[in-house]
Tab-separated table of C-alpha atoms in Angstrom:
chain	number	residue	atom	x	y	z
A	1	UNK	CA	87.627	102.266	67.486
A	2	UNK	CA	91.481	102.163	66.079
A	3	UNK	CA	92.595	99.976	62.789
A	4	UNK	CA	94.155	97.368	63.363
A	5	UNK	CA	97.697	96.797	63.347
A	6	UNK	CA	99.675	95.153	61.845
A	7	UNK	CA	103.616	95.877	62.184
A	8	UNK	CA	104.790	92.904	59.740
A	9	UNK	CA	102.847	94.326	57.010
A	10	UNK	CA	100.791	90.873	55.715
A	11	UNK	CA	100.418	88.024	58.185
A	12	UNK	CA	101.881	84.890	56.666
A	13	UNK	CA	100.080	82.279	56.767
A	14	UNK	CA	102.763	79.712	58.058
A	15	UNK	CA	104.407	80.134	61.516
A	16	UNK	CA	107.850	81.544	60.672
A	17	UNK	CA	110.385	82.287	63.508
A	18	UNK	CA	109.703	85.199	66.262
A	19	UNK	CA	112.064	87.992	64.356
A	20	UNK	CA	111.002	91.055	65.919
A	21	UNK	CA	109.271	91.773	69.185
A	22	UNK	CA	107.302	94.290	70.173
A	23	UNK	CA	108.092	96.233	74.130
A	24	UNK	CA	104.557	98.108	74.998
A	25	UNK	CA	105.292	100.234	78.145
A	26	UNK	CA	102.733	101.965	79.435
A	27	UNK	CA	102.988	105.756	80.647
A	28	UNK	CA	99.889	104.886	83.156
A	29	UNK	CA	97.738	102.077	84.572
A	30	UNK	CA	95.329	100.419	81.994
A	31	UNK	CA	92.046	99.433	82.466
A	32	UNK	CA	88.816	99.174	80.998
A	33	UNK	CA	88.029	102.194	80.671
A	34	UNK	CA	90.883	104.221	79.136
A	35	UNK	CA	90.854	101.625	76.035
A	36	UNK	CA	93.733	99.276	76.975
A	37	UNK	CA	95.496	97.767	73.484
A	38	UNK	CA	93.446	94.700	72.448
A	39	UNK	CA	95.859	92.047	70.930
A	40	UNK	CA	94.582	89.562	68.930
A	41	UNK	CA	96.625	86.100	69.644
A	42	UNK	CA	97.878	83.549	67.225
A	43	UNK	CA	97.422	86.683	64.425
A	44	UNK	CA	100.927	86.246	63.733
A	45	UNK	CA	100.471	82.773	62.282
A	46	UNK	CA	97.428	83.404	60.427
A	47	UNK	CA	96.197	85.403	57.113
A	48	UNK	CA	94.128	88.289	57.315
A	49	UNK	CA	90.994	87.331	56.801
A	50	UNK	CA	90.974	84.316	58.699
A	51	UNK	CA	90.815	87.224	61.658
A	52	UNK	CA	86.802	87.886	62.183
A	53	UNK	CA	84.459	86.440	64.820
A	54	UNK	CA	87.742	85.798	66.765
A	55	UNK	CA	87.139	88.051	70.063
A	56	UNK	CA	90.994	90.196	71.029
A	57	UNK	CA	92.476	90.048	74.628
A	58	UNK	CA	93.225	93.162	76.256
A	59	UNK	CA	96.062	94.066	79.452
A	60	UNK	CA	93.225	95.667	81.432
A	61	UNK	CA	94.543	95.522	84.573
A	62	UNK	CA	98.818	96.898	83.629
A	63	UNK	CA	100.294	99.002	85.741
A	64	UNK	CA	102.279	101.938	84.185
A	65	UNK	CA	106.126	101.355	83.294
A	66	UNK	CA	105.059	97.264	83.284
A	67	UNK	CA	106.106	95.325	79.971
A	68	UNK	CA	103.922	94.042	77.393
A	69	UNK	CA	105.919	92.028	74.978
A	70	UNK	CA	104.717	90.520	71.900
A	71	UNK	CA	105.348	89.296	68.270
A	72	UNK	CA	105.271	92.159	66.205
A	73	UNK	CA	102.949	90.769	63.700
A	74	UNK	CA	100.086	89.947	66.312
A	75	UNK	CA	97.464	92.301	65.576
A	76	UNK	CA	96.053	94.745	68.094
A	77	UNK	CA	95.006	98.216	68.489
A	78	UNK	CA	93.684	100.891	70.874
A	79	UNK	CA	90.678	100.359	72.813
A	80	UNK	CA	88.011	103.047	73.118
A	81	UNK	CA	88.727	105.873	75.749
A	82	UNK	CA	86.001	106.213	77.297
A	83	UNK	CA	88.048	108.167	80.816
A	84	UNK	CA	87.744	112.359	81.612
A	85	UNK	CA	91.474	111.948	80.462
A	86	UNK	CA	93.751	112.040	77.303
């Protein structure tokens, strides 16, 4: 699996207002086979070391062209692509 991405560097342990939004627009349909991006909801408000044991959320039913928006401090990673397509 890919390393966890964290757009804002060190995660803050206090709830700060959103100051940057990431817009992810898949160029192909995302499903459980081709490795959709996984997100850890709420991680923009906690320290990185507090993530252990939390289950990620994946948008495996997203269509090409859908817009997925999230606070850029949310931890995220690309899932494993088990398909025959790159």
